[in-house]
Short mmCIF file of C-alpha atoms in Angstrom, two decimals:
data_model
loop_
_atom_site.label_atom_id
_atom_site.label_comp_id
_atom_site.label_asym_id
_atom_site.label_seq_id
_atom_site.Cartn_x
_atom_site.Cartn_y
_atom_site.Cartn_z
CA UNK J 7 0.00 0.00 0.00
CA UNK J 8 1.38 3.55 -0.88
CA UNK J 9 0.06 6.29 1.76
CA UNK J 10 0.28 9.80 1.76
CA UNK J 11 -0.41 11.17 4.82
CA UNK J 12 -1.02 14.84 6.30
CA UNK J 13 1.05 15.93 9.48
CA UNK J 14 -0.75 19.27 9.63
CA UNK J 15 1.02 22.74 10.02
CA UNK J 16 2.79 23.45 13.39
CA UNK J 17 3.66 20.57 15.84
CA UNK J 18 4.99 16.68 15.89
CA UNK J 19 1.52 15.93 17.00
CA UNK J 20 -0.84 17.30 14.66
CA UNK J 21 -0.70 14.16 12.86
CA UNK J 22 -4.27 12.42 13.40
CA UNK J 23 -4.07 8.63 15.42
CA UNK J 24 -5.05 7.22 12.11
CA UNK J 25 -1.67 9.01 10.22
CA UNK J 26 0.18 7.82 13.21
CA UNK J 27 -0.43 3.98 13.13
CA UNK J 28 0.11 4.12 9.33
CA UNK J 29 3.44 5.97 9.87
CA UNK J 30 4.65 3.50 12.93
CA UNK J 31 3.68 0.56 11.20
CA UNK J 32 4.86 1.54 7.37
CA UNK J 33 8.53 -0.36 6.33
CA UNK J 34 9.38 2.83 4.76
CA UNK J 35 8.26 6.67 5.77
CA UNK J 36 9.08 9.46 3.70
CA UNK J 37 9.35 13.48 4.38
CA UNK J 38 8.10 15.21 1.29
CA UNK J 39 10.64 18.36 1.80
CA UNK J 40 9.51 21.05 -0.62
CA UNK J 41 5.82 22.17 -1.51
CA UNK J 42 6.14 23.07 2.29
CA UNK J 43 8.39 23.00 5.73
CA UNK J 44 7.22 22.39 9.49
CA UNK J 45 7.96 24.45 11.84
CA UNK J 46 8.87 22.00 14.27
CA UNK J 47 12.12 20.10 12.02
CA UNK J 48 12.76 16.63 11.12
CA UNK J 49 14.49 15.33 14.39
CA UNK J 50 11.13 16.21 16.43
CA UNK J 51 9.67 14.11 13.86
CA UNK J 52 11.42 11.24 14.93
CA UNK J 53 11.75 11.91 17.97
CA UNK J 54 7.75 11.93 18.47
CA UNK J 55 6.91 8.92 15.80
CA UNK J 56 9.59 6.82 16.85
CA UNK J 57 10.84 6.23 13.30
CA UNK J 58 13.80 7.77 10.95
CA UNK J 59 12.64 9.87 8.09
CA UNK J 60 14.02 9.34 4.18
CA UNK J 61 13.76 12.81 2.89
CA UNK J 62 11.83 13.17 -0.41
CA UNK J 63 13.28 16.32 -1.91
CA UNK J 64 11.75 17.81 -5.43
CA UNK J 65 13.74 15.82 -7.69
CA UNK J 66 12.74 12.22 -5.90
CA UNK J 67 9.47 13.20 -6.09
CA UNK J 68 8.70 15.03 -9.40
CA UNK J 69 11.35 12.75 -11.51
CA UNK J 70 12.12 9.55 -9.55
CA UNK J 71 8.93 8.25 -8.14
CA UNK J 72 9.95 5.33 -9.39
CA UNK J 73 11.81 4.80 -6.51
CA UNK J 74 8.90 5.46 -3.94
CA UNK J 75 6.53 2.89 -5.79
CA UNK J 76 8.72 0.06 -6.36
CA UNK J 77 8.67 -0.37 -2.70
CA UNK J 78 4.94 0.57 -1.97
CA UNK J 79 4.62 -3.14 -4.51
CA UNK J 80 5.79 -5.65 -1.83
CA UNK J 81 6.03 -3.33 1.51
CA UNK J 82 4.00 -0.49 2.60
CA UNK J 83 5.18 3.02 1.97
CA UNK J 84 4.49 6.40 3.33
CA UNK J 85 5.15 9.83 2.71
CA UNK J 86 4.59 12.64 4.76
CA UNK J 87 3.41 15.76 3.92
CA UNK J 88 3.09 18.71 5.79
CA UNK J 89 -0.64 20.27 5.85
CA UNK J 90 -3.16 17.97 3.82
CA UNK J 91 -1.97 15.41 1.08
CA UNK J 92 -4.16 17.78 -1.42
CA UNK J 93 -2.69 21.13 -0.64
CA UNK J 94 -0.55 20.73 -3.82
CA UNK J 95 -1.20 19.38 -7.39
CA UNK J 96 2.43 17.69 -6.63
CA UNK J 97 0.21 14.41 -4.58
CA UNK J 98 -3.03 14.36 -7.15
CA UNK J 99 -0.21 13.45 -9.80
CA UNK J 100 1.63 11.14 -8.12
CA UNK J 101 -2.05 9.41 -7.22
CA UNK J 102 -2.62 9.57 -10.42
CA UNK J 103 1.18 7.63 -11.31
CA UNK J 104 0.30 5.14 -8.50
CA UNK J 105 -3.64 4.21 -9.92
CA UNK J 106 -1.88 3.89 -13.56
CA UNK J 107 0.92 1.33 -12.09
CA UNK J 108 -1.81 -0.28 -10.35
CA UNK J 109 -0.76 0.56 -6.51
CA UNK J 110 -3.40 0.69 -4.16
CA UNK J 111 -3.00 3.48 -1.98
CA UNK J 112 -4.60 5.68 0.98
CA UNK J 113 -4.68 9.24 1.59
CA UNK J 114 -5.45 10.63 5.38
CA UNK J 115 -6.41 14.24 5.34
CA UNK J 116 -5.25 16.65 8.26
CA UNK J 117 -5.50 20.49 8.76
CA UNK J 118 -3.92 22.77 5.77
CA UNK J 119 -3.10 26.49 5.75
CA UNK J 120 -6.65 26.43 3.57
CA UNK J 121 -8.41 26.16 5.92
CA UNK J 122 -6.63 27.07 9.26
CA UNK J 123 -6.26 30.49 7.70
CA UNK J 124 -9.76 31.08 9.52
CA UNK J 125 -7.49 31.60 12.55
CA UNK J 126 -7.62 35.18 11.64
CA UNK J 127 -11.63 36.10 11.38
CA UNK J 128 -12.03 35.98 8.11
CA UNK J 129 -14.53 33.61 7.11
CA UNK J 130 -14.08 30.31 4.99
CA UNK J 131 -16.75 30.98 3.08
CA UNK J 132 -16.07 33.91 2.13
CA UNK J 133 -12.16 32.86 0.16
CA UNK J 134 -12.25 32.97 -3.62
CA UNK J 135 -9.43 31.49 -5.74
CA UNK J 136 -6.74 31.49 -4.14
CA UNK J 137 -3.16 33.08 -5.61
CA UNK J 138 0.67 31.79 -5.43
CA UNK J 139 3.25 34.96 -5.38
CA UNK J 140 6.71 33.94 -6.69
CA UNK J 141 9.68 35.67 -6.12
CA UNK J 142 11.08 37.58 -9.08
CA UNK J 143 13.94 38.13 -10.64
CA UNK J 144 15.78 41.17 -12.46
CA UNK J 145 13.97 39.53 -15.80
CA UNK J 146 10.88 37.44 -14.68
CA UNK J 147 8.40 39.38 -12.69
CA UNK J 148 5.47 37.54 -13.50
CA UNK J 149 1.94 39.47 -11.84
CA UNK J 150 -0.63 37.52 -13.40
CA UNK J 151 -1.81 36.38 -10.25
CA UNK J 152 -3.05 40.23 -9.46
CA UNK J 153 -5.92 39.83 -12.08
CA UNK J 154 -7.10 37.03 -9.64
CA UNK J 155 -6.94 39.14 -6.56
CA UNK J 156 -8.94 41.98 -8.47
CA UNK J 157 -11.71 39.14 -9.40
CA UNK J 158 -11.87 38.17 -6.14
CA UNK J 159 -12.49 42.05 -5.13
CA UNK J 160 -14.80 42.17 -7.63
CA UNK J 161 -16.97 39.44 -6.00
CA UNK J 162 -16.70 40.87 -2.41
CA UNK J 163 -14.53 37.99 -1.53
CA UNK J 164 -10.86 37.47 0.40
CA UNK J 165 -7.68 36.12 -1.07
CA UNK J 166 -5.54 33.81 0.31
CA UNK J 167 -1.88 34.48 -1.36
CA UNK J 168 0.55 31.34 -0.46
CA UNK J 169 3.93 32.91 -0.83
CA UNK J 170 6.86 30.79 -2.41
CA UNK J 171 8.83 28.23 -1.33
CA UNK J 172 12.31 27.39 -2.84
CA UNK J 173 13.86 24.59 -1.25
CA UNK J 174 17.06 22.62 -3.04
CA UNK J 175 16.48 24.85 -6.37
CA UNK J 176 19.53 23.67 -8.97
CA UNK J 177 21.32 26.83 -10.01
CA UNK J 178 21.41 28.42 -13.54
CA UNK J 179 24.65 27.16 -13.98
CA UNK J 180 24.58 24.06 -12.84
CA UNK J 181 21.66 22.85 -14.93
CA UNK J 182 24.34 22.18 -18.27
CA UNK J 183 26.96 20.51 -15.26
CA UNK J 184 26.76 16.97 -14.66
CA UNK J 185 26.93 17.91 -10.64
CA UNK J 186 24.16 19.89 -9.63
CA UNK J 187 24.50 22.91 -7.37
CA UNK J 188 21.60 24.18 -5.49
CA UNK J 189 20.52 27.58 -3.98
CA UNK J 190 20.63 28.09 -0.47
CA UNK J 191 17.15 27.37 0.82
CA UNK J 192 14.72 30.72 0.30
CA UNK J 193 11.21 31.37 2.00
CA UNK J 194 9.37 34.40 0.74
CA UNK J 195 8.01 36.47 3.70
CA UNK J 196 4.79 39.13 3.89
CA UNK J 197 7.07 41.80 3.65
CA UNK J 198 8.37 40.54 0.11
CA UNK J 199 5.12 39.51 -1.20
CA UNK J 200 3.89 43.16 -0.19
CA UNK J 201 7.01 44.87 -1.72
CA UNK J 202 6.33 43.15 -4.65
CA UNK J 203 2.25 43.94 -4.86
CA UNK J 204 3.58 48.07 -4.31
CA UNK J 205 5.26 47.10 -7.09
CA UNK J 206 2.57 46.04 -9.27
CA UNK J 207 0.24 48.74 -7.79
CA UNK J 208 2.54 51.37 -8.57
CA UNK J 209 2.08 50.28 -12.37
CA UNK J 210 -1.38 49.24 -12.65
CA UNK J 211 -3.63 51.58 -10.53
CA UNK J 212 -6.44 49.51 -9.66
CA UNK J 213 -9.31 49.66 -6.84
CA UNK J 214 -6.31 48.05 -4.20
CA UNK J 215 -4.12 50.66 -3.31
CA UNK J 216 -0.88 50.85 -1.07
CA UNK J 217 -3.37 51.52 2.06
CA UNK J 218 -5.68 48.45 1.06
CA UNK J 219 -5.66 46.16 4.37
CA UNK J 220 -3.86 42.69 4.04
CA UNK J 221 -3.61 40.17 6.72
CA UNK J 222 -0.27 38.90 7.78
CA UNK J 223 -0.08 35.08 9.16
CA UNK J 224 3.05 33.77 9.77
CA UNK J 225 3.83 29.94 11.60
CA UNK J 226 0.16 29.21 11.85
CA UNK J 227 -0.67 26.16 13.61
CA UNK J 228 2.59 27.17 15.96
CA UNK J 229 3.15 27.75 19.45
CA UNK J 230 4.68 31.04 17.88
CA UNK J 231 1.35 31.86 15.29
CA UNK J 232 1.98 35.70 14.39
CA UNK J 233 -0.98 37.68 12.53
CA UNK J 234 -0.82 41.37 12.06
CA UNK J 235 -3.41 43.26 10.03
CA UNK J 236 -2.33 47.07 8.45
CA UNK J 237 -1.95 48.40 4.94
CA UNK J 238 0.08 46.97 2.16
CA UNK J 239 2.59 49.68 2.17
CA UNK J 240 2.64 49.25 6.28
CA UNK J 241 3.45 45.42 5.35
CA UNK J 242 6.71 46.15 3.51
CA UNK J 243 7.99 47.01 6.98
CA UNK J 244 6.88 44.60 9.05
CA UNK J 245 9.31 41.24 10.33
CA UNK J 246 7.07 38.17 11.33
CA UNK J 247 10.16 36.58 11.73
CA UNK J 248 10.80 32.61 10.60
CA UNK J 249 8.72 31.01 7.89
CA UNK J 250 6.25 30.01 6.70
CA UNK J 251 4.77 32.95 5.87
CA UNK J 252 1.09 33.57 4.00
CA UNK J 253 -1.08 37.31 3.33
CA UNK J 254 -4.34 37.33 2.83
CA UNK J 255 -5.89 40.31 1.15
CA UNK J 256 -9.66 40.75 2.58
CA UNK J 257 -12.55 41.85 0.79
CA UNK J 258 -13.32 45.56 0.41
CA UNK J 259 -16.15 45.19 2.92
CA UNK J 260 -16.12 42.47 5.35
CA UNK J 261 -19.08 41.18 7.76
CA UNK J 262 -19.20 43.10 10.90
CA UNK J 263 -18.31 39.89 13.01
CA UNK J 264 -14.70 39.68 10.98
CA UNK J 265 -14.25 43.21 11.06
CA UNK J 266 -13.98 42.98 14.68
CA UNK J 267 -12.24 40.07 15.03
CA UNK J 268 -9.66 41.24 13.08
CA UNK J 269 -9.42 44.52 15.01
CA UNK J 270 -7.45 42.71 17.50
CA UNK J 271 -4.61 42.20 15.19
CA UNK J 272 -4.15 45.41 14.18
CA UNK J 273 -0.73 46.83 13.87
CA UNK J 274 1.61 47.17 16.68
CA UNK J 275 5.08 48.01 16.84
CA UNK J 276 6.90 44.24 16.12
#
């Protein structure tokens, strides 16, 4: 059997009892290490499941799957992942690989930032599509994802921006190497994301403005959860400190009952 199981956002024991007996009783366990980190690191993994870890890193899973499904054949195999199994695309294809090679498998769901991002008042409900900022570069600054904010707008409705991850990303000039050299490990924070919406603002006036209120979450699911709500330009100042990192942009007019939930985040001096 080939399982993919959630682990949730914050702690060693946010994986469900279910997850747990899978993981303790699996032959192999993997840690899928780069649609997302946990707060919490590997060792207290271990240290809380009982069991080593084989870290699954972007190129095991994306290009040699192979490897995880030759073993799911004659043992059981799972792989961890933080948040639910279908927070990214990444696990519906490799579901997908698994029902084609004809390997049962079994997915066990657990909290995602999707969902926990109710933490800060805003209600479920009320979320339209949500966006992925990437970080840019002197020649790629992609914004495409701002015409899906503005829809959202348009329908009264919040967005949930997931900021990027880049986790063992080959360098530009190692891709024509035979040896491989990576970047060091980069997690974009609220105060890029909002430096980068100014950005996009500053060329394409539009009904959100640099004093448009965003939502900064930062850890959630963590002992140390950080939210702070202030404008966009206000944002580009602020330090939530470690990742992960997400901004949600609410809807110009919110219901009265988030409105003053989120009052108690407002911004304070960090």
């Amino acid at each position: 059997m080939f399982f993919i199981v959630g682990i949730g956002l914050g702690d060693p024991e946010d994986i469900t009892v279910k997850g747990l007996k899978i993981v303790q009783n699996c032959d192999r366990v993997y840690l899928e290490a780069y649609t997302s980190i946990l707060s919490c690191g590997q060792e207290s993994l271990e240290n809380f499941y009982q069991r080593k870890l084989i870290l699954a890193d972007r190129e095991m899973i994306e290009q040699h799957s192979d490897e995880l499904f030759a073993h799911s054949i004659v043992k059981d195999v799972a792989l961890l992942v933080v948040g639910d199994p279908f927070g990214a695309t990444t696990h519906t294809d490799l579901i997908l690989r698994a029902k084609e090679k004809g390997i049962p498998y079994q997915v066990v769901h657990n909290a995602s930032i999707m969902n926990a991002v109710a933490c800060c008042g805003l209600q479920l409900y009320s979320f339209g599509e949500t966006v992925s900022i990437p970080y840019w570069t002197d020649s790629w600054k992609p914004d495409s994802f701002f015409q899906k904010i503005l829809k959202n707008q348009q329908m009264g409705l919040h967005t949930l921006c997931l900021l990027d991850i880049r986790v063992r990303e080959p360098t530009l000039e190692s891709l024509s190497k035979k040896k491989r050299e990576y970047e060091p490990p980069r997690f974009m924070s609220v105060s890029e994301a909002s430096q980068q919406l100014m950005e996009i603002i500053d060329k394409n006036p539009s009904e959100i403005s640099e004093n448009s209120l965003v939502v900064g979450l930062a850890r959630v699911g963590h002992k140390t959860q950080l939210i702070v709500a202030c404008s966009i330009k206000e944002m580009t100042e602020q330090d939530l400190g470690p990742p992960l990192h997400s901004l949600v942009i609410p809807a110009r007019e919110c219901h009265p009952l988030e409105t003053e939930y989120l009052q108690q985040f407002n911004l304070v001096k960090l």
